[in-house]
mmCIF file of C-alpha atoms in Angstrom:
data_model
loop_
_atom_site.group_PDB
_atom_site.id
_atom_site.type_symbol
_atom_site.label_atom_id
_atom_site.label_comp_id
_atom_site.label_asym_id
_atom_site.label_seq_id
_atom_site.Cartn_x
_atom_site.Cartn_y
_atom_site.Cartn_z
ATOM 1 C CA UNK A 1 154.964 35.369 -94.020
ATOM 2 C CA UNK A 2 152.249 34.608 -91.473
ATOM 3 C CA UNK A 3 149.158 35.175 -93.609
ATOM 4 C CA UNK A 4 148.271 35.325 -97.278
ATOM 5 C CA UNK A 5 145.228 36.590 -99.171
ATOM 6 C CA UNK A 6 143.982 34.878 -102.316
ATOM 7 C CA UNK A 7 141.465 37.045 -104.188
ATOM 8 C CA UNK A 8 138.284 35.458 -105.531
ATOM 9 C CA UNK A 9 138.033 37.050 -108.992
ATOM 10 C CA UNK A 10 134.766 37.815 -110.754
ATOM 11 C CA UNK A 11 133.865 39.574 -113.989
ATOM 12 C CA UNK A 12 130.158 39.033 -114.646
ATOM 13 C CA UNK A 13 127.608 41.727 -113.952
ATOM 14 C CA UNK A 14 128.135 45.274 -112.663
ATOM 15 C CA UNK A 15 130.885 45.818 -110.136
ATOM 16 C CA UNK A 16 129.437 46.312 -106.673
ATOM 17 C CA UNK A 17 130.498 49.251 -104.540
ATOM 18 C CA UNK A 18 133.815 48.510 -102.881
ATOM 19 C CA UNK A 19 134.963 45.994 -105.519
ATOM 20 C CA UNK A 20 138.714 45.989 -106.102
ATOM 21 C CA UNK A 21 140.173 45.543 -109.618
ATOM 22 C CA UNK A 22 142.527 42.589 -109.968
ATOM 23 C CA UNK A 23 145.954 43.658 -111.301
ATOM 24 C CA UNK A 24 144.407 46.558 -113.186
ATOM 25 C CA UNK A 25 142.458 44.262 -115.511
ATOM 26 C CA UNK A 26 138.823 43.479 -116.202
ATOM 27 C CA UNK A 27 138.444 41.135 -113.222
ATOM 28 C CA UNK A 28 137.524 42.365 -109.755
ATOM 29 C CA UNK A 29 136.983 40.924 -106.307
ATOM 30 C CA UNK A 30 135.017 41.712 -103.184
ATOM 31 C CA UNK A 31 136.271 38.749 -101.152
ATOM 32 C CA UNK A 32 139.513 36.899 -100.597
ATOM 33 C CA UNK A 33 140.543 33.690 -98.876
ATOM 34 C CA UNK A 34 142.783 34.236 -95.880
ATOM 35 C CA UNK A 35 145.437 31.526 -95.788
ATOM 36 C CA UNK A 36 147.849 30.705 -92.976
ATOM 37 C CA UNK A 37 149.971 27.672 -92.258
ATOM 38 C CA UNK A 38 148.519 27.131 -88.801
ATOM 39 C CA UNK A 39 144.863 27.898 -89.548
ATOM 40 C CA UNK A 40 142.001 26.780 -91.766
ATOM 41 C CA UNK A 41 141.290 28.917 -94.862
ATOM 42 C CA UNK A 42 138.680 31.619 -94.243
ATOM 43 C CA UNK A 43 136.764 33.864 -96.654
ATOM 44 C CA UNK A 44 137.011 37.537 -95.760
ATOM 45 C CA UNK A 45 135.662 40.747 -97.340
ATOM 46 C CA UNK A 46 138.131 43.130 -98.956
ATOM 47 C CA UNK A 47 137.761 45.373 -95.926
ATOM 48 C CA UNK A 48 139.721 42.755 -93.958
ATOM 49 C CA UNK A 49 142.525 42.452 -96.490
ATOM 50 C CA UNK A 50 145.603 44.417 -95.352
ATOM 51 C CA UNK A 51 146.458 47.525 -97.343
ATOM 52 C CA UNK A 52 149.827 46.206 -98.554
ATOM 53 C CA UNK A 53 148.124 43.129 -99.999
ATOM 54 C CA UNK A 54 145.366 45.200 -101.611
ATOM 55 C CA UNK A 55 147.911 47.497 -103.200
ATOM 56 C CA UNK A 56 149.844 44.622 -104.775
ATOM 57 C CA UNK A 57 146.719 42.730 -105.821
ATOM 58 C CA UNK A 58 145.058 45.708 -107.471
ATOM 59 C CA UNK A 59 147.899 47.730 -109.008
ATOM 60 C CA UNK A 60 147.994 47.728 -112.834
ATOM 61 C CA UNK A 61 150.899 45.728 -114.198
ATOM 62 C CA UNK A 62 153.499 47.352 -116.420
ATOM 63 C CA UNK A 63 153.698 46.414 -120.084
ATOM 64 C CA UNK A 64 155.952 43.481 -120.970
ATOM 65 C CA UNK A 65 157.797 43.843 -124.284
ATOM 66 C CA UNK A 66 155.124 46.324 -125.347
ATOM 67 C CA UNK A 67 152.199 44.090 -124.377
ATOM 68 C CA UNK A 68 149.609 45.429 -121.911
ATOM 69 C CA UNK A 69 149.221 43.123 -118.922
ATOM 70 C CA UNK A 70 145.560 43.958 -118.304
ATOM 71 C CA UNK A 71 144.381 40.922 -120.267
ATOM 72 C CA UNK A 72 145.265 37.303 -121.065
ATOM 73 C CA UNK A 73 147.921 36.725 -123.733
ATOM 74 C CA UNK A 74 148.837 33.460 -125.419
ATOM 75 C CA UNK A 75 152.525 32.518 -125.572
ATOM 76 C CA UNK A 76 153.151 29.936 -128.280
ATOM 77 C CA UNK A 77 155.736 27.218 -127.615
ATOM 78 C CA UNK A 78 158.362 26.477 -130.260
ATOM 79 C CA UNK A 79 160.720 23.704 -129.124
ATOM 80 C CA UNK A 80 163.699 23.349 -131.471
ATOM 81 C CA UNK A 81 164.834 20.091 -129.877
ATOM 82 C CA UNK A 82 164.965 16.414 -130.851
ATOM 83 C CA UNK A 83 163.524 15.268 -127.508
ATOM 84 C CA UNK A 84 160.625 17.550 -126.600
ATOM 85 C CA UNK A 85 158.100 15.768 -124.394
ATOM 86 C CA UNK A 86 155.185 17.180 -126.376
ATOM 87 C CA UNK A 87 156.074 16.524 -129.987
ATOM 88 C CA UNK A 88 159.099 14.217 -130.097
ATOM 89 C CA UNK A 89 161.290 16.632 -132.038
ATOM 90 C CA UNK A 90 158.809 17.642 -134.719
ATOM 91 C CA UNK A 91 160.486 21.069 -135.039
ATOM 92 C CA UNK A 92 164.135 20.029 -134.920
ATOM 93 C CA UNK A 93 164.580 21.714 -138.335
ATOM 94 C CA UNK A 94 164.963 25.521 -138.153
ATOM 95 C CA UNK A 95 162.783 26.145 -141.214
ATOM 96 C CA UNK A 96 159.940 24.139 -139.680
ATOM 97 C CA UNK A 97 160.293 26.060 -136.420
ATOM 98 C CA UNK A 98 160.158 29.399 -138.243
ATOM 99 C CA UNK A 99 157.028 28.357 -140.142
ATOM 100 C CA UNK A 100 155.411 27.144 -136.923
ATOM 101 C CA UNK A 101 156.157 30.407 -135.118
ATOM 102 C CA UNK A 102 154.647 32.461 -137.937
ATOM 103 C CA UNK A 103 151.547 30.264 -137.959
ATOM 104 C CA UNK A 104 151.146 30.755 -134.204
ATOM 105 C CA UNK A 105 151.241 34.541 -134.512
ATOM 106 C CA UNK A 106 148.780 34.413 -137.414
ATOM 107 C CA UNK A 107 146.493 32.368 -135.151
ATOM 108 C CA UNK A 108 146.651 34.931 -132.356
ATOM 109 C CA UNK A 109 149.764 34.240 -130.272
ATOM 110 C CA UNK A 110 151.006 37.456 -128.644
ATOM 111 C CA UNK A 111 154.446 36.020 -127.753
ATOM 112 C CA UNK A 112 156.503 33.189 -129.223
ATOM 113 C CA UNK A 113 158.754 31.262 -126.810
ATOM 114 C CA UNK A 114 161.692 29.533 -128.499
ATOM 115 C CA UNK A 115 163.724 26.895 -126.696
ATOM 116 C CA UNK A 116 166.631 24.651 -127.612
ATOM 117 C CA UNK A 117 166.935 22.522 -124.476
ATOM 118 C CA UNK A 118 164.294 20.071 -123.318
ATOM 119 C CA UNK A 119 163.398 20.452 -119.646
ATOM 120 C CA UNK A 120 161.095 17.443 -119.537
ATOM 121 C CA UNK A 121 161.475 15.161 -116.484
ATOM 122 C CA UNK A 122 164.755 13.256 -116.748
ATOM 123 C CA UNK A 123 166.300 15.564 -119.360
ATOM 124 C CA UNK A 124 170.055 16.137 -119.478
ATOM 125 C CA UNK A 125 171.654 19.588 -119.739
ATOM 126 C CA UNK A 126 172.495 20.658 -123.303
ATOM 127 C CA UNK A 127 175.868 22.354 -124.048
ATOM 128 C CA UNK A 128 175.624 26.101 -124.637
ATOM 129 C CA UNK A 129 176.910 25.968 -128.211
ATOM 130 C CA UNK A 130 174.387 23.332 -129.227
ATOM 131 C CA UNK A 131 171.511 25.258 -127.655
ATOM 132 C CA UNK A 132 172.632 28.405 -129.490
ATOM 133 C CA UNK A 133 172.931 26.509 -132.771
ATOM 134 C CA UNK A 134 169.342 25.367 -132.400
ATOM 135 C CA UNK A 135 167.734 28.663 -131.390
ATOM 136 C CA UNK A 136 169.779 31.477 -132.946
ATOM 137 C CA UNK A 137 168.888 30.777 -136.613
ATOM 138 C CA UNK A 138 165.188 30.610 -135.769
ATOM 139 C CA UNK A 139 165.187 33.888 -133.846
ATOM 140 C CA UNK A 140 167.286 35.634 -136.486
ATOM 141 C CA UNK A 141 164.872 34.539 -139.217
ATOM 142 C CA UNK A 142 161.848 35.772 -137.266
ATOM 143 C CA UNK A 143 163.104 39.000 -135.715
ATOM 144 C CA UNK A 144 161.910 42.196 -137.319
ATOM 145 C CA UNK A 145 158.762 41.015 -139.059
ATOM 146 C CA UNK A 146 157.136 38.400 -136.808
ATOM 147 C CA UNK A 147 154.644 40.865 -135.368
ATOM 148 C CA UNK A 148 155.104 39.577 -131.809
ATOM 149 C CA UNK A 149 157.914 39.649 -129.264
ATOM 150 C CA UNK A 150 160.192 36.614 -129.060
ATOM 151 C CA UNK A 151 161.062 34.956 -125.761
ATOM 152 C CA UNK A 152 164.154 32.787 -125.340
ATOM 153 C CA UNK A 153 163.512 29.771 -123.136
ATOM 154 C CA UNK A 154 166.907 29.178 -121.537
ATOM 155 C CA UNK A 155 168.744 28.861 -118.222
ATOM 156 C CA UNK A 156 172.068 30.145 -119.574
ATOM 157 C CA UNK A 157 173.588 33.576 -120.120
ATOM 158 C CA UNK A 158 175.490 32.638 -123.286
ATOM 159 C CA UNK A 159 172.300 31.389 -124.920
ATOM 160 C CA UNK A 160 170.350 34.457 -123.809
ATOM 161 C CA UNK A 161 173.070 36.768 -125.129
ATOM 162 C CA UNK A 162 172.979 35.131 -128.562
ATOM 163 C CA UNK A 163 169.182 35.169 -128.615
ATOM 164 C CA UNK A 164 168.890 38.827 -127.635
ATOM 165 C CA UNK A 165 171.534 39.760 -130.215
ATOM 166 C CA UNK A 166 169.378 37.968 -132.794
ATOM 167 C CA UNK A 167 166.206 39.777 -131.723
ATOM 168 C CA UNK A 168 164.685 38.111 -128.647
ATOM 169 C CA UNK A 169 163.069 40.515 -126.161
ATOM 170 C CA UNK A 170 162.209 38.323 -123.145
ATOM 171 C CA UNK A 171 164.159 35.754 -121.114
ATOM 172 C CA UNK A 172 162.146 32.784 -119.834
ATOM 173 C CA UNK A 173 164.132 30.737 -117.308
ATOM 174 C CA UNK A 174 162.664 27.594 -115.755
ATOM 175 C CA UNK A 175 165.239 27.818 -112.958
ATOM 176 C CA UNK A 176 164.143 31.298 -111.896
ATOM 177 C CA UNK A 177 167.573 32.706 -112.874
ATOM 178 C CA UNK A 178 169.365 30.396 -110.442
ATOM 179 C CA UNK A 179 171.026 27.883 -112.803
ATOM 180 C CA UNK A 180 173.491 30.394 -114.247
ATOM 181 C CA UNK A 181 174.487 32.983 -111.621
ATOM 182 C CA UNK A 182 175.467 35.474 -114.342
ATOM 183 C CA UNK A 183 172.149 35.483 -116.221
ATOM 184 C CA UNK A 184 170.397 37.890 -113.840
ATOM 185 C CA UNK A 185 173.131 40.480 -114.380
ATOM 186 C CA UNK A 186 172.672 40.214 -118.156
ATOM 187 C CA UNK A 187 168.898 40.669 -117.821
ATOM 188 C CA UNK A 188 169.416 43.708 -115.590
ATOM 189 C CA UNK A 189 172.044 45.284 -117.858
ATOM 190 C CA UNK A 190 169.800 45.044 -120.924
ATOM 191 C CA UNK A 191 166.507 46.032 -119.241
ATOM 192 C CA UNK A 192 164.887 42.766 -120.275
ATOM 193 C CA UNK A 193 161.662 41.300 -118.937
ATOM 194 C CA UNK A 194 162.224 37.928 -117.277
ATOM 195 C CA UNK A 195 159.895 35.005 -116.612
ATOM 196 C CA UNK A 196 160.914 33.550 -113.248
ATOM 197 C CA UNK A 197 159.676 30.018 -112.647
ATOM 198 C CA UNK A 198 159.649 27.854 -109.532
ATOM 199 C CA UNK A 199 161.040 24.338 -109.837
ATOM 200 C CA UNK A 200 161.908 21.854 -107.122
ATOM 201 C CA UNK A 201 165.153 20.275 -108.302
ATOM 202 C CA UNK A 202 166.527 20.223 -111.846
ATOM 203 C CA UNK A 203 164.859 18.535 -114.827
ATOM 204 C CA UNK A 204 166.862 15.321 -114.414
ATOM 205 C CA UNK A 205 165.634 14.641 -110.857
ATOM 206 C CA UNK A 206 162.663 16.937 -110.213
ATOM 207 C CA UNK A 207 159.966 14.277 -110.466
ATOM 208 C CA UNK A 208 161.734 11.669 -108.306
ATOM 209 C CA UNK A 209 159.838 12.450 -105.085
ATOM 210 C CA UNK A 210 158.579 16.067 -104.852
ATOM 211 C CA UNK A 211 157.375 17.105 -101.379
ATOM 212 C CA UNK A 212 155.989 20.309 -99.835
ATOM 213 C CA UNK A 213 154.562 21.373 -96.490
ATOM 214 C CA UNK A 214 151.934 23.458 -98.319
ATOM 215 C CA UNK A 215 152.625 23.624 -102.041
ATOM 216 C CA UNK A 216 150.707 26.867 -102.707
ATOM 217 C CA UNK A 217 152.326 28.787 -99.858
ATOM 218 C CA UNK A 218 155.761 27.190 -100.304
ATOM 219 C CA UNK A 219 155.869 28.168 -103.987
ATOM 220 C CA UNK A 220 154.595 31.662 -103.187
ATOM 221 C CA UNK A 221 157.310 32.153 -100.555
ATOM 222 C CA UNK A 222 160.021 30.918 -102.927
ATOM 223 C CA UNK A 223 158.872 33.269 -105.680
ATOM 224 C CA UNK A 224 158.639 36.194 -103.264
ATOM 225 C CA UNK A 225 162.188 35.567 -102.057
ATOM 226 C CA UNK A 226 163.414 35.207 -105.627
ATOM 227 C CA UNK A 227 161.717 38.401 -106.834
ATOM 228 C CA UNK A 228 163.254 40.339 -103.942
ATOM 229 C CA UNK A 229 166.693 38.915 -104.737
ATOM 230 C CA UNK A 230 166.357 39.893 -108.410
ATOM 231 C CA UNK A 231 165.221 43.390 -107.466
ATOM 232 C CA UNK A 232 168.411 43.695 -105.419
ATOM 233 C CA UNK A 233 170.344 42.733 -108.580
ATOM 234 C CA UNK A 234 168.746 45.514 -110.610
ATOM 235 C CA UNK A 235 165.697 43.838 -112.184
ATOM 236 C CA UNK A 236 162.593 45.831 -111.220
ATOM 237 C CA UNK A 237 159.488 43.951 -110.160
ATOM 238 C CA UNK A 238 157.650 45.559 -113.079
ATOM 239 C CA UNK A 239 159.797 43.538 -115.518
ATOM 240 C CA UNK A 240 159.353 40.199 -113.738
ATOM 241 C CA UNK A 241 156.699 37.607 -114.598
ATOM 242 C CA UNK A 242 156.223 34.860 -112.019
ATOM 243 C CA UNK A 243 155.425 31.250 -112.904
ATOM 244 C CA UNK A 244 154.537 28.603 -110.273
ATOM 245 C CA UNK A 245 156.113 25.914 -112.453
ATOM 246 C CA UNK A 246 153.349 23.423 -113.176
ATOM 247 C CA UNK A 247 154.919 19.973 -113.575
ATOM 248 C CA UNK A 248 158.371 21.010 -112.388
ATOM 249 C CA UNK A 249 158.901 19.021 -109.209
ATOM 250 C CA UNK A 250 155.175 18.579 -108.578
ATOM 251 C CA UNK A 251 152.711 15.705 -108.359
ATOM 252 C CA UNK A 252 149.233 15.808 -109.867
ATOM 253 C CA UNK A 253 147.870 16.980 -106.506
ATOM 254 C CA UNK A 254 150.493 19.729 -106.300
ATOM 255 C CA UNK A 255 149.664 20.946 -109.813
ATOM 256 C CA UNK A 256 145.943 21.037 -109.118
ATOM 257 C CA UNK A 257 146.456 22.940 -105.866
ATOM 258 C CA UNK A 258 148.584 25.550 -107.631
ATOM 259 C CA UNK A 259 146.090 25.986 -110.450
ATOM 260 C CA UNK A 260 143.146 26.235 -108.056
ATOM 261 C CA UNK A 261 144.964 28.899 -106.046
ATOM 262 C CA UNK A 262 146.678 30.726 -108.919
ATOM 263 C CA UNK A 263 145.132 34.103 -108.073
ATOM 264 C CA UNK A 264 147.282 34.170 -104.905
ATOM 265 C CA UNK A 265 150.348 34.907 -107.052
ATOM 266 C CA UNK A 266 148.970 38.334 -107.974
ATOM 267 C CA UNK A 267 149.977 39.236 -104.420
ATOM 268 C CA UNK A 268 153.576 39.344 -105.627
ATOM 269 C CA UNK A 269 152.792 42.467 -107.655
ATOM 270 C CA UNK A 270 154.017 40.835 -110.875
ATOM 271 C CA UNK A 271 152.333 39.570 -114.011
ATOM 272 C CA UNK A 272 151.650 35.827 -113.774
ATOM 273 C CA UNK A 273 152.509 33.142 -116.329
ATOM 274 C CA UNK A 274 151.071 29.613 -116.352
ATOM 275 C CA UNK A 275 152.516 26.829 -118.504
ATOM 276 C CA UNK A 276 150.481 23.647 -118.127
ATOM 277 C CA UNK A 277 149.996 22.734 -121.776
ATOM 278 C CA UNK A 278 149.900 18.986 -122.553
ATOM 279 C CA UNK A 279 151.541 18.092 -119.231
ATOM 280 C CA UNK A 280 151.402 14.662 -117.668
ATOM 281 C CA UNK A 281 148.844 15.509 -114.973
ATOM 282 C CA UNK A 282 146.317 16.227 -117.746
ATOM 283 C CA UNK A 283 147.007 12.787 -119.187
ATOM 284 C CA UNK A 284 146.686 11.219 -115.729
ATOM 285 C CA UNK A 285 143.309 12.858 -115.165
ATOM 286 C CA UNK A 286 141.949 12.024 -118.616
ATOM 287 C CA UNK A 287 143.695 8.729 -119.349
ATOM 288 C CA UNK A 288 145.406 10.319 -122.357
ATOM 289 C CA UNK A 289 148.883 8.884 -122.827
ATOM 290 C CA UNK A 290 150.100 10.820 -125.883
ATOM 291 C CA UNK A 291 150.880 14.496 -125.061
ATOM 292 C CA UNK A 292 149.626 15.719 -128.443
ATOM 293 C CA UNK A 293 146.179 14.308 -127.593
ATOM 294 C CA UNK A 294 145.853 16.496 -124.474
ATOM 295 C CA UNK A 295 144.724 19.633 -126.305
ATOM 296 C CA UNK A 296 141.203 19.753 -124.845
ATOM 297 C CA UNK A 297 142.474 19.362 -121.296
ATOM 298 C CA UNK A 298 145.120 21.999 -121.924
ATOM 299 C CA UNK A 299 142.504 24.483 -123.149
ATOM 300 C CA UNK A 300 140.424 23.785 -120.037
ATOM 301 C CA UNK A 301 143.409 24.691 -117.867
ATOM 302 C CA UNK A 302 144.051 27.858 -119.882
ATOM 303 C CA UNK A 303 140.457 28.995 -119.409
ATOM 304 C CA UNK A 304 140.623 28.319 -115.682
ATOM 305 C CA UNK A 305 143.872 30.286 -115.422
ATOM 306 C CA UNK A 306 142.444 33.223 -117.382
ATOM 307 C CA UNK A 307 139.478 33.245 -115.009
ATOM 308 C CA UNK A 308 141.966 33.906 -112.209
ATOM 309 C CA UNK A 309 143.538 36.835 -114.019
ATOM 310 C CA UNK A 310 146.665 35.077 -115.301
ATOM 311 C CA UNK A 311 148.216 37.353 -117.896
ATOM 312 C CA UNK A 312 150.331 34.917 -119.964
ATOM 313 C CA UNK A 313 149.297 31.399 -120.967
ATOM 314 C CA UNK A 314 152.137 29.317 -122.415
ATOM 315 C CA UNK A 315 150.622 26.755 -124.794
ATOM 316 C CA UNK A 316 151.304 24.399 -127.685
ATOM 317 C CA UNK A 317 147.799 24.585 -129.179
ATOM 318 C CA UNK A 318 147.568 28.261 -130.079
ATOM 319 C CA UNK A 319 144.525 28.413 -132.415
ATOM 320 C CA UNK A 320 142.346 26.367 -130.079
ATOM 321 C CA UNK A 321 143.378 28.343 -126.995
ATOM 322 C CA UNK A 322 142.901 31.717 -128.656
ATOM 323 C CA UNK A 323 139.481 30.681 -129.935
ATOM 324 C CA UNK A 324 138.400 29.488 -126.482
ATOM 325 C CA UNK A 325 139.567 32.712 -124.821
ATOM 326 C CA UNK A 326 137.773 34.875 -127.383
ATOM 327 C CA UNK A 327 134.521 33.002 -126.887
ATOM 328 C CA UNK A 328 134.927 33.211 -123.112
ATOM 329 C CA UNK A 329 135.383 36.980 -123.428
ATOM 330 C CA UNK A 330 132.339 37.345 -125.663
ATOM 331 C CA UNK A 331 130.230 35.437 -123.150
ATOM 332 C CA UNK A 332 131.226 37.863 -120.415
ATOM 333 C CA UNK A 333 132.206 41.483 -120.907
ATOM 334 C CA UNK A 334 133.103 41.605 -124.568
ATOM 335 C CA UNK A 335 136.694 41.280 -125.698
ATOM 336 C CA UNK A 336 138.230 43.731 -123.224
ATOM 337 C CA UNK A 337 140.334 41.179 -121.297
ATOM 338 C CA UNK A 338 141.735 39.070 -124.141
ATOM 339 C CA UNK A 339 144.333 40.031 -126.709
#
């Protein structure tokens, strides 16, 4: 692609004539930043944004697992692993994971994301049967009365099959459905929504020496190519959420560039997911070594992402994030853009 248009979202005050709604939500924009690899960024009015870009940027997003994508939703993280980067295996027991998931929904989480394989930097691949043994009992115990859709955080078809049979409704794959070549077919066959994330390399090696020509545009191009490939395999764009993959093969500078430019990803015509909770770049910025102590920085990132129209915020600290989003909404246009 030769040029890209990143909308500059606003929500305060009356919408001026000619304002364009962002992804069918409460935010709108009258200007965008024109980006190109061989030129300096330039602010342009919406009248200079090409029609195909305007159509994708403004079109309302389809519901995902029954959730309207015209507002920000919190996805609570439940890692049923002994080696999670964020909590050191606090939820390795299924009963504890079930209790945690229920507490997250009670606190306002709209989705619960359950994973049985750590994808922290340096992590090894977990055998399918072990990943199923970790996640299946939790999903089975929650399905039916949780009050929120369950997402299975996996790269593998066998794990996704077991999770969906137990009651999961969304597949969240950090490899963008590339690790297991049969997973996309399963998602298509069962009409499942899929979260498609960008990562440079696999978890074991991704942080060795990540490099990009232009991280924002490179990640956008990769996601665009991936979405088109999945459409060709029978997964409609309306069921795809895109995730730029904060911390997955990225330096601090890469992460900050992606977060600052996150509104660009609305140009893909998909709902957008951001998962930056407790990640190392927050600790680097704040001097906070222990991931569990990075809650305040994580909430700051969530607020910044919501201000760019991101529809799903994947977080560990659900009550604090929900509270911050509700106050942010009350300070602006009421509670119309927050679940």
